[in-house]
């Protein structure tokens, strides 16, 4: 539709007595076709103009000339072509009832008897007016709503990027029926063919309000309306335009665009003008030509109604170029509607695509065209169809056939009988199970194979099957002895077998399985053998892949276990654990290290508790990110370097800064770590400490447990410009200080904050003061299975013999000194 009019070309006459060549003949044919198209368009245009003049004459009572003059005046005033004005007139017929003193049929020249175009149409830009003029001319060739949808898409696609057109008509129940579509696949059209009268349907909303609905915000529109599309994001902007005819709106046109964005004022004016033209076209559709009933037609229909199978007779409907555009259903049985998805509807007398538009994309349509082109009969693939028998739904299998009958086609649906269904099921079983049956007659020496067996063995069916004793010759030499022995035992003793073997085919080596059993006579001698051949290639490949995967897993497990053993030995060598508490600078120190129980890796947790040359105590806990030998090596590097730096006089923050630089320049590790460094002066019981992204120590004083205030500190190895600060507190006799790694308090899904709260409660309620008091605390805090290493340094400030309870009232605060910014 909307095709540009052909332009005839002049024909150069040939010389006297000369025969025109093929090019000249082609030009003559083209000119004649163009002339026929022009005459056809002229005739159709004249019919539309006459129909519009008749409408004006009927409403106003004026003469034909006056009606024509009135149409011309309105076209000029509205900047329309005459044909556009005719479409608008036919689409906006609104008869005015006679008023007082006015006789029916009399004209009132100054009273508008036909609704005028909307203001948007009158004030449309010049390019829109020209486009509507072209559309009005193209509508002359439109004969069905489906043609109209295709014509509108060809018109709007280049103009405003339209990607699909849907035309809905209101049904008597208030719902919608799709009468035309373009740019939409048949499956989606079938899905949205009928829309019930629901709320949230944009097309229904536009019809009720008789105003367009502009859907230009996909997210907001999806919340308000049920959007057509699979997925709905396929069209990101839409317009639903009611077609108002005679003051009512029963047809709605949808314009769907894949691009996002609003419709411009020009687009809206264009679409409003378009609906005015479409109103006239929809109202002026010629009804289908009535076919005169005759004896032959009645006889054919009566014959088809008496047929025991579903069938229909089709006559091709050809276009101007001779191509088949559709088929007219001359006669059909009552079952055809059910099989074509339109139960209860009669197909006779209707166009095939009008009856079921989705057929254009189905094999039946292509089969009909093939039969027309070649004259050969077509038979489709079997399909299942559900029917209700005695009130119970039951599936039946059908095959559709198309046969030529003169200039017509006979389409029939053959329902398979029970034996046919059994054969089909057997074929499906062989195909799905990738197997085939075989039988051998041992007395007559003949064999019978299914088609699938030839396929599995890679044997040409023209060569026929082989005997049972010859089957081992088809196998690879390595598998021949086992198969020969099994066949010999079955023939001699009737012993059934199930033997795997391999054959070489054009597609490579194939793993097969032959299972067979014998049928014996009254004397027990095997006389016939039944069996099947099954393709086990995929299963065998899966088994081999599984074995290879298991082997790789075992190898990897051994490697990981060896790594764990090495790392564990290295860790124990680097972190010797004392069997009893040690005394450092007047403190009693107890340490514990518990490796993770799950996984195959060893972590990088460590501790240090030493007495410095000046008599102070150095207390350290740390945790290197990662596991395995690399983590243990990094742990050792940090542990010994930190002790060396503090022993040689570095401050705590200075040591952390240098350790950060050390990790940043370790190109082979790129590790990070957290740690706490603490230095205790026994002379004034002063504890100075710093941290790098690590949980703070826990202090127990007078039965109250609280965490020390954390000074600033960053993860070691994370940045080249870290900031570290020191904090200070004074310890009192009887105080208990616990330094730990996060494995003690972090147990997913529990948060680390909750774990630290539990640790504080456990320490505050503990009653054990003697040696090995750390064990009960760990048993209370740790789950049965640990995912991470745990490292704890438990420090106690002893109470002097004969002294009263440690000074300080319960709840006395632990006052940190002002942080000192060092080691940047």
mmCIF file of N, CA, C and O in Angstrom, residues 220-283:
data_model
loop_
_atom_site.group_PDB
_atom_site.id
_atom_site.type_symbol
_atom_site.label_atom_id
_atom_site.label_comp_id
_atom_site.label_asym_id
_atom_site.label_seq_id
_atom_site.Cartn_x
_atom_site.Cartn_y
_atom_site.Cartn_z
ATOM 1 N N UNK A 220 6.664 5.588 33.808
ATOM 2 C CA UNK A 220 5.383 6.054 34.339
ATOM 3 C C UNK A 220 4.214 5.371 33.633
ATOM 4 O O UNK A 220 3.209 5.017 34.270
ATOM 5 N N UNK A 221 4.325 5.167 32.319
ATOM 6 C CA UNK A 221 3.234 4.523 31.577
ATOM 7 C C UNK A 221 3.040 3.075 32.013
ATOM 8 O O UNK A 221 1.924 2.575 32.064
ATOM 9 N N UNK A 222 4.164 2.374 32.340
ATOM 10 C CA UNK A 222 4.055 0.972 32.761
ATOM 11 C C UNK A 222 3.326 0.849 34.085
ATOM 12 O O UNK A 222 2.691 -0.174 34.361
ATOM 13 N N UNK A 223 3.420 1.888 34.935
ATOM 14 C CA UNK A 223 2.682 1.846 36.204
ATOM 15 C C UNK A 223 1.193 2.109 36.002
ATOM 16 O O UNK A 223 0.373 1.662 36.806
ATOM 17 N N UNK A 224 0.837 2.804 34.932
ATOM 18 C CA UNK A 224 -0.556 3.187 34.716
ATOM 19 C C UNK A 224 -1.283 2.250 33.779
ATOM 20 O O UNK A 224 -2.462 1.966 33.971
ATOM 21 N N UNK A 225 -0.581 1.753 32.751
ATOM 22 C CA UNK A 225 -1.236 0.956 31.718
ATOM 23 C C UNK A 225 -0.557 -0.406 31.580
ATOM 24 O O UNK A 225 0.613 -0.587 31.937
ATOM 25 N N UNK A 226 -1.310 -1.340 31.023
ATOM 26 C CA UNK A 226 -0.778 -2.631 30.606
ATOM 27 C C UNK A 226 -0.235 -2.446 29.190
ATOM 28 O O UNK A 226 -1.005 -2.265 28.250
ATOM 29 N N UNK A 227 1.080 -2.511 29.044
ATOM 30 C CA UNK A 227 1.724 -2.170 27.773
ATOM 31 C C UNK A 227 1.862 -3.402 26.893
ATOM 32 O O UNK A 227 2.238 -4.483 27.352
ATOM 33 N N UNK A 228 1.562 -3.225 25.609
ATOM 34 C CA UNK A 228 1.705 -4.293 24.626
ATOM 35 C C UNK A 228 3.177 -4.425 24.274
ATOM 36 O O UNK A 228 3.882 -3.443 24.086
ATOM 37 N N UNK A 229 3.629 -5.671 24.155
ATOM 38 C CA UNK A 229 5.012 -5.910 23.736
ATOM 39 C C UNK A 229 5.631 -7.043 24.519
ATOM 40 O O UNK A 229 5.235 -7.331 25.654
ATOM 41 N N UNK A 230 6.615 -7.692 23.925
ATOM 42 C CA UNK A 230 7.315 -8.797 24.588
ATOM 43 C C UNK A 230 8.802 -8.667 24.270
ATOM 44 O O UNK A 230 9.291 -9.229 23.294
ATOM 45 N N UNK A 231 9.583 -7.862 25.086
ATOM 46 C CA UNK A 231 9.118 -7.193 26.297
ATOM 47 C C UNK A 231 8.465 -5.857 25.976
ATOM 48 O O UNK A 231 8.592 -5.366 24.841
ATOM 49 N N UNK A 232 7.812 -5.208 26.971
ATOM 50 C CA UNK A 232 7.177 -3.905 26.700
ATOM 51 C C UNK A 232 8.180 -2.841 26.292
ATOM 52 O O UNK A 232 7.813 -1.883 25.615
ATOM 53 N N UNK A 233 9.474 -2.992 26.712
ATOM 54 C CA UNK A 233 10.480 -1.990 26.367
ATOM 55 C C UNK A 233 10.790 -1.964 24.876
ATOM 56 O O UNK A 233 11.561 -1.121 24.419
ATOM 57 N N UNK A 234 10.189 -2.891 24.107
ATOM 58 C CA UNK A 234 10.434 -2.908 22.660
ATOM 59 C C UNK A 234 9.991 -1.602 22.026
ATOM 60 O O UNK A 234 10.606 -1.126 21.080
ATOM 61 N N UNK A 235 8.876 -1.029 22.532
ATOM 62 C CA UNK A 235 8.389 0.262 22.043
ATOM 63 C C UNK A 235 8.381 1.235 23.216
ATOM 64 O O UNK A 235 7.597 1.097 24.146
ATOM 65 N N UNK A 236 9.236 2.240 23.148
ATOM 66 C CA UNK A 236 9.453 3.132 24.286
ATOM 67 C C UNK A 236 8.566 4.372 24.260
ATOM 68 O O UNK A 236 8.535 5.121 25.218
ATOM 69 N N UNK A 237 7.868 4.606 23.155
ATOM 70 C CA UNK A 237 6.883 5.699 23.109
ATOM 71 C C UNK A 237 5.732 5.253 22.220
ATOM 72 O O UNK A 237 5.940 4.543 21.234
ATOM 73 N N UNK A 238 4.507 5.661 22.588
ATOM 74 C CA UNK A 238 3.308 5.206 21.892
ATOM 75 C C UNK A 238 2.291 6.328 21.862
ATOM 76 O O UNK A 238 2.298 7.219 22.723
ATOM 77 N N UNK A 239 1.403 6.244 20.890
ATOM 78 C CA UNK A 239 0.252 7.153 20.811
ATOM 79 C C UNK A 239 -0.974 6.325 20.464
ATOM 80 O O UNK A 239 -0.927 5.489 19.558
ATOM 81 N N UNK A 240 -2.055 6.535 21.222
ATOM 82 C CA UNK A 240 -3.330 5.859 20.952
ATOM 83 C C UNK A 240 -4.338 6.919 20.554
ATOM 84 O O UNK A 240 -4.633 7.833 21.337
ATOM 85 N N UNK A 241 -4.856 6.811 19.316
ATOM 86 C CA UNK A 241 -5.660 7.867 18.706
ATOM 87 C C UNK A 241 -7.051 7.330 18.404
ATOM 88 O O UNK A 241 -7.203 6.426 17.571
ATOM 89 N N UNK A 242 -8.075 7.844 19.079
ATOM 90 C CA UNK A 242 -9.430 7.398 18.754
ATOM 91 C C UNK A 242 -9.871 7.952 17.409
ATOM 92 O O UNK A 242 -9.585 9.106 17.071
ATOM 93 N N UNK A 243 -10.562 7.150 16.631
ATOM 94 C CA UNK A 243 -11.095 7.572 15.342
ATOM 95 C C UNK A 243 -12.571 7.919 15.565
ATOM 96 O O UNK A 243 -13.391 7.026 15.798
ATOM 97 N N UNK A 244 -12.868 9.190 15.535
ATOM 98 C CA UNK A 244 -14.220 9.662 15.830
ATOM 99 C C UNK A 244 -15.017 9.696 14.534
ATOM 100 O O UNK A 244 -14.648 10.389 13.579
ATOM 101 N N UNK A 245 -16.105 8.949 14.487
ATOM 102 C CA UNK A 245 -16.989 8.924 13.324
ATOM 103 C C UNK A 245 -18.408 9.150 13.806
ATOM 104 O O UNK A 245 -18.903 8.393 14.642
ATOM 105 N N UNK A 246 -19.035 10.195 13.276
ATOM 106 C CA UNK A 246 -20.420 10.480 13.638
ATOM 107 C C UNK A 246 -20.595 10.784 15.112
ATOM 108 O O UNK A 246 -21.624 10.460 15.695
ATOM 109 N N UNK A 247 -19.599 11.387 15.759
ATOM 110 C CA UNK A 247 -19.716 11.753 17.161
ATOM 111 C C UNK A 247 -19.361 10.645 18.123
ATOM 112 O O UNK A 247 -19.375 10.853 19.337
ATOM 113 N N UNK A 248 -19.042 9.462 17.661
ATOM 114 C CA UNK A 248 -18.671 8.356 18.538
ATOM 115 C C UNK A 248 -17.313 7.815 18.105
ATOM 116 O O UNK A 248 -16.845 8.074 17.001
ATOM 117 N N UNK A 249 -16.696 7.061 19.010
ATOM 118 C CA UNK A 249 -15.369 6.493 18.726
ATOM 119 C C UNK A 249 -15.417 5.002 19.030
ATOM 120 O O UNK A 249 -15.564 4.614 20.191
ATOM 121 N N UNK A 250 -15.325 4.200 17.991
ATOM 122 C CA UNK A 250 -15.332 2.751 18.158
ATOM 123 C C UNK A 250 -14.066 2.103 17.610
ATOM 124 O O UNK A 250 -13.904 0.893 17.701
ATOM 125 N N UNK A 251 -13.168 2.890 17.013
ATOM 126 C CA UNK A 251 -11.911 2.382 16.470
ATOM 127 C C UNK A 251 -10.783 3.228 17.034
ATOM 128 O O UNK A 251 -10.901 4.450 17.136
ATOM 129 N N UNK A 252 -9.690 2.556 17.437
ATOM 130 C CA UNK A 252 -8.521 3.251 17.986
ATOM 131 C C UNK A 252 -7.277 2.788 17.229
ATOM 132 O O UNK A 252 -7.089 1.587 17.000
ATOM 133 N N UNK A 253 -6.448 3.743 16.822
ATOM 134 C CA UNK A 253 -5.217 3.459 16.087
ATOM 135 C C UNK A 253 -4.036 3.675 17.036
ATOM 136 O O UNK A 253 -3.928 4.727 17.667
ATOM 137 N N UNK A 254 -3.173 2.677 17.148
ATOM 138 C CA UNK A 254 -1.971 2.777 17.964
ATOM 139 C C UNK A 254 -0.742 2.950 17.098
ATOM 140 O O UNK A 254 -0.540 2.208 16.144
ATOM 141 N N UNK A 255 0.062 3.949 17.413
ATOM 142 C CA UNK A 255 1.328 4.212 16.733
ATOM 143 C C UNK A 255 2.434 3.924 17.742
ATOM 144 O O UNK A 255 2.530 4.591 18.770
ATOM 145 N N UNK A 256 3.278 2.929 17.476
ATOM 146 C CA UNK A 256 4.301 2.472 18.411
ATOM 147 C C UNK A 256 5.676 2.751 17.836
ATOM 148 O O UNK A 256 5.944 2.438 16.677
ATOM 149 N N UNK A 257 6.532 3.345 18.671
ATOM 150 C CA UNK A 257 7.888 3.690 18.238
ATOM 151 C C UNK A 257 8.915 3.036 19.161
ATOM 152 O O UNK A 257 8.732 2.994 20.381
ATOM 153 N N UNK A 258 9.987 2.550 18.578
ATOM 154 C CA UNK A 258 11.050 1.957 19.375
ATOM 155 C C UNK A 258 11.882 2.997 20.091
ATOM 156 O O UNK A 258 12.504 2.711 21.109
ATOM 157 N N UNK A 259 11.913 4.200 19.606
ATOM 158 C CA UNK A 259 12.725 5.237 20.225
ATOM 159 C C UNK A 259 11.946 5.916 21.337
ATOM 160 O O UNK A 259 10.722 5.986 21.319
ATOM 161 N N UNK A 260 12.665 6.430 22.326
ATOM 162 C CA UNK A 260 12.048 7.163 23.415
ATOM 163 C C UNK A 260 11.874 8.624 23.010
ATOM 164 O O UNK A 260 12.408 9.083 21.997
ATOM 165 N N UNK A 261 11.105 9.355 23.807
ATOM 166 C CA UNK A 261 10.917 10.771 23.542
ATOM 167 C C UNK A 261 9.476 11.126 23.264
ATOM 168 O O UNK A 261 8.639 10.270 22.969
ATOM 169 N N UNK A 262 9.193 12.425 23.368
ATOM 170 C CA UNK A 262 7.825 12.907 23.208
ATOM 171 C C UNK A 262 7.484 13.077 21.727
ATOM 172 O O UNK A 262 8.361 13.234 20.870
ATOM 173 N N UNK A 263 6.192 13.035 21.440
ATOM 174 C CA UNK A 263 5.707 13.373 20.114
ATOM 175 C C UNK A 263 5.663 14.903 20.018
ATOM 176 O O UNK A 263 5.056 15.572 20.868
ATOM 177 N N UNK A 264 6.296 15.455 19.012
ATOM 178 C CA UNK A 264 6.339 16.904 18.865
ATOM 179 C C UNK A 264 4.959 17.447 18.498
ATOM 180 O O UNK A 264 4.051 16.680 18.136
ATOM 181 N N UNK A 265 4.809 18.766 18.600
ATOM 182 C CA UNK A 265 3.525 19.371 18.226
ATOM 183 C C UNK A 265 3.227 19.106 16.751
ATOM 184 O O UNK A 265 2.069 18.912 16.373
ATOM 185 N N UNK A 266 4.266 19.048 15.913
ATOM 186 C CA UNK A 266 4.055 18.721 14.509
ATOM 187 C C UNK A 266 3.545 17.296 14.375
ATOM 188 O O UNK A 266 2.610 17.019 13.612
ATOM 189 N N UNK A 267 4.182 16.355 15.123
ATOM 190 C CA UNK A 267 3.735 14.958 15.074
ATOM 191 C C UNK A 267 2.276 14.841 15.505
ATOM 192 O O UNK A 267 1.489 14.097 14.904
ATOM 193 N N UNK A 268 1.920 15.563 16.558
ATOM 194 C CA UNK A 268 0.549 15.455 17.056
ATOM 195 C C UNK A 268 -0.448 16.009 16.036
ATOM 196 O O UNK A 268 -1.527 15.434 15.831
ATOM 197 N N UNK A 269 -0.097 17.124 15.396
ATOM 198 C CA UNK A 269 -0.979 17.668 14.368
ATOM 199 C C UNK A 269 -1.110 16.685 13.207
ATOM 200 O O UNK A 269 -2.202 16.484 12.660
ATOM 201 N N UNK A 270 0.003 16.059 12.854
ATOM 202 C CA UNK A 270 -0.005 15.083 11.768
ATOM 203 C C UNK A 270 -0.921 13.900 12.112
ATOM 204 O O UNK A 270 -1.750 13.467 11.298
ATOM 205 N N UNK A 271 -0.799 13.379 13.330
ATOM 206 C CA UNK A 271 -1.584 12.218 13.722
ATOM 207 C C UNK A 271 -3.060 12.549 13.868
ATOM 208 O O UNK A 271 -3.927 11.727 13.546
ATOM 209 N N UNK A 272 -3.376 13.740 14.348
ATOM 210 C CA UNK A 272 -4.797 14.117 14.445
ATOM 211 C C UNK A 272 -5.406 14.230 13.051
ATOM 212 O O UNK A 272 -6.543 13.804 12.811
ATOM 213 N N UNK A 273 -4.666 14.829 12.120
ATOM 214 C CA UNK A 273 -5.166 14.897 10.760
ATOM 215 C C UNK A 273 -5.308 13.514 10.138
ATOM 216 O O UNK A 273 -6.245 13.244 9.389
ATOM 217 N N UNK A 274 -4.383 12.628 10.468
ATOM 218 C CA UNK A 274 -4.423 11.268 9.942
ATOM 219 C C UNK A 274 -5.678 10.534 10.399
ATOM 220 O O UNK A 274 -6.303 9.812 9.620
ATOM 221 N N UNK A 275 -6.083 10.722 11.658
ATOM 222 C CA UNK A 275 -7.277 10.023 12.139
ATOM 223 C C UNK A 275 -8.520 10.518 11.415
ATOM 224 O O UNK A 275 -9.476 9.750 11.203
ATOM 225 N N UNK A 276 -8.540 11.798 11.027
ATOM 226 C CA UNK A 276 -9.681 12.293 10.265
ATOM 227 C C UNK A 276 -9.811 11.601 8.919
ATOM 228 O O UNK A 276 -10.915 11.255 8.489
ATOM 229 N N UNK A 277 -8.681 11.386 8.244
ATOM 230 C CA UNK A 277 -8.725 10.681 6.971
ATOM 231 C C UNK A 277 -9.106 9.213 7.166
ATOM 232 O O UNK A 277 -9.876 8.652 6.392
ATOM 233 N N UNK A 278 -8.548 8.583 8.217
ATOM 234 C CA UNK A 278 -8.838 7.176 8.460
ATOM 235 C C UNK A 278 -10.294 6.956 8.838
ATOM 236 O O UNK A 278 -10.855 5.891 8.550
ATOM 237 N N UNK A 279 -10.905 7.950 9.472
ATOM 238 C CA UNK A 279 -12.320 7.808 9.815
ATOM 239 C C UNK A 279 -13.153 7.632 8.556
ATOM 240 O O UNK A 279 -14.039 6.775 8.485
ATOM 241 N N UNK A 280 -12.841 8.430 7.553
ATOM 242 C CA UNK A 280 -13.582 8.298 6.307
ATOM 243 C C UNK A 280 -13.291 6.986 5.609
ATOM 244 O O UNK A 280 -14.193 6.349 5.063
ATOM 245 N N UNK A 281 -12.010 6.569 5.624
ATOM 246 C CA UNK A 281 -11.674 5.317 4.953
ATOM 247 C C UNK A 281 -12.347 4.128 5.640
ATOM 248 O O UNK A 281 -12.885 3.232 4.996
ATOM 249 N N UNK A 282 -12.327 4.113 6.983
ATOM 250 C CA UNK A 282 -12.951 3.010 7.717
ATOM 251 C C UNK A 282 -14.450 2.965 7.459
ATOM 252 O O UNK A 282 -15.049 1.899 7.367
ATOM 253 N N UNK A 283 -15.054 4.131 7.323
ATOM 254 C CA UNK A 283 -16.501 4.174 7.110
ATOM 255 C C UNK A 283 -16.855 3.835 5.669
ATOM 256 O O UNK A 283 -17.978 3.394 5.380
#
